[in-house]
XYZ file of C-alpha atoms in Angstrom:
142
model
C 9.876 31.978 39.361
C 7.400 30.750 36.739
C 6.343 27.107 36.799
C 6.655 25.279 33.515
C 3.731 22.996 32.837
C 5.141 19.685 31.715
C 2.767 17.730 29.518
C 3.362 14.033 29.154
C 2.063 12.164 26.133
C -1.013 10.110 26.820
C -1.175 6.339 26.681
C -1.747 6.739 22.938
C 1.475 8.699 22.477
C -0.547 11.767 21.495
C 0.184 14.975 23.414
C -2.701 15.915 25.740
C -3.386 19.213 23.901
C -3.688 17.453 20.540
C -5.808 14.700 22.059
C -8.091 17.285 23.663
C -8.519 19.103 20.332
C -9.346 15.871 18.506
C -11.849 14.806 21.161
C -13.395 18.294 21.287
C -13.963 18.248 17.511
C -15.383 14.719 17.719
C -17.677 15.775 20.551
C -18.853 18.939 18.815
C -19.460 17.376 15.397
C -19.968 13.700 16.415
C -17.531 12.676 13.676
C -13.995 13.389 12.495
C -12.036 12.277 9.452
C -8.598 10.718 9.529
C -7.375 13.694 7.466
C -8.644 16.100 10.145
C -6.908 14.061 12.836
C -3.674 14.122 10.826
C -3.912 17.912 10.434
C -4.413 18.413 14.174
C -1.462 16.146 14.944
C 0.650 18.011 12.389
C -0.346 21.337 13.971
C 0.878 19.983 17.326
C 4.199 18.869 15.741
C 3.528 15.176 16.271
C 5.984 13.178 14.222
C 7.795 9.907 14.407
C 11.302 8.694 13.895
C 11.875 8.101 10.165
C 13.583 4.741 10.660
C 10.796 3.546 12.948
C 8.173 4.756 10.464
C 9.907 2.932 7.612
C 10.135 -0.252 9.702
C 6.426 0.000 10.597
C 5.583 0.535 6.915
C 7.605 -2.505 5.875
C 5.980 -4.623 8.593
C 2.513 -3.538 7.387
C 3.433 -4.564 3.848
C 4.632 -7.922 5.171
C 1.410 -8.360 7.153
C -0.603 -7.637 4.016
C 1.409 -10.216 2.078
C 0.919 -12.854 4.798
C -2.835 -12.176 4.849
C -3.096 -12.881 1.118
C -1.756 -16.429 1.434
C -4.847 -18.651 1.239
C -5.591 -22.317 0.726
C -7.641 -23.650 -2.186
C -10.892 -22.906 -0.341
C -9.916 -19.301 0.376
C -9.097 -19.732 4.070
C -6.006 -18.089 5.574
C -3.010 -20.402 5.379
C -0.552 -18.280 7.357
C -1.385 -16.639 10.697
C 0.531 -14.546 13.196
C 1.561 -16.545 16.249
C 3.234 -14.015 18.547
C 6.109 -11.595 18.533
C 5.813 -10.991 14.804
C 6.211 -14.654 13.920
C 4.025 -16.117 11.179
C 3.290 -19.824 10.860
C 1.702 -22.030 8.244
C -1.207 -23.368 10.299
C -1.286 -26.822 8.670
C 2.439 -27.269 9.375
C 2.448 -26.000 12.969
C 2.964 -28.732 15.559
C 3.142 -26.439 18.579
C -0.159 -26.644 20.500
C 0.716 -23.532 22.537
C 1.163 -21.414 19.401
C -2.061 -22.745 17.922
C -3.948 -22.059 21.161
C -2.502 -18.541 21.286
C -3.620 -17.930 17.686
C -7.094 -19.268 18.434
C -7.340 -17.159 21.610
C -6.302 -13.982 19.762
C -8.783 -14.618 16.944
C -11.572 -15.348 19.441
C -10.819 -12.126 21.332
C -10.957 -10.169 18.065
C -14.260 -11.818 17.167
C -15.710 -11.020 20.590
C -14.683 -7.378 20.270
C -16.207 -7.157 16.800
C -19.407 -8.818 18.052
C -19.721 -6.176 20.773
C -19.148 -3.371 18.246
C -21.586 -4.904 15.759
C -24.170 -5.196 18.538
C -23.826 -1.521 19.374
C -24.277 -0.559 15.716
C -27.227 -2.972 15.376
C -28.963 -1.347 18.385
C -28.457 2.117 16.913
C -29.851 1.032 13.534
C -32.929 -0.473 15.246
C -33.436 2.751 17.207
C -33.187 4.851 14.040
C -35.605 2.553 12.194
C -38.118 2.753 15.065
C -37.654 6.514 15.280
C -38.129 6.926 11.513
C -41.321 4.846 11.548
C -42.604 6.857 14.527
C -41.893 10.129 12.690
C -43.643 8.827 9.547
C -46.632 7.744 11.645
C -46.832 11.125 13.412
C -46.564 12.937 10.075
C -49.283 10.826 8.452
C -51.530 11.146 11.538
C -51.080 14.915 11.590
C -51.783 15.288 7.888
C -55.126 13.477 8.093
């Protein structure tokens, strides 16, 4: 009797074979486009429920609309509290909601700071490397 290998989707919802192919391409080429990812997922028959996709699309449009609502100085007027609820910050009297919003924003800022730091270090390395290469080239040419 032949064993059937059962593959469970990963935490991302992407089948392990598709995930492995995406990561292999990323590893081999050190970059991958969103179009290439979409093609790999299509090849592995990854698709979503049409109703769920339409709901997600509508929610994204709503999120975009909420993000455009600004005060006279250009600051966001409406922010997401939790569970898909949006509140006008200046009208919110719930300290817990406001603290949750602040905590979420701070966590996002911290994550972006870490990512920006990683990019900053790489840029500094490349600048030092480029100046070293220029120096070696000019020293060798003399």
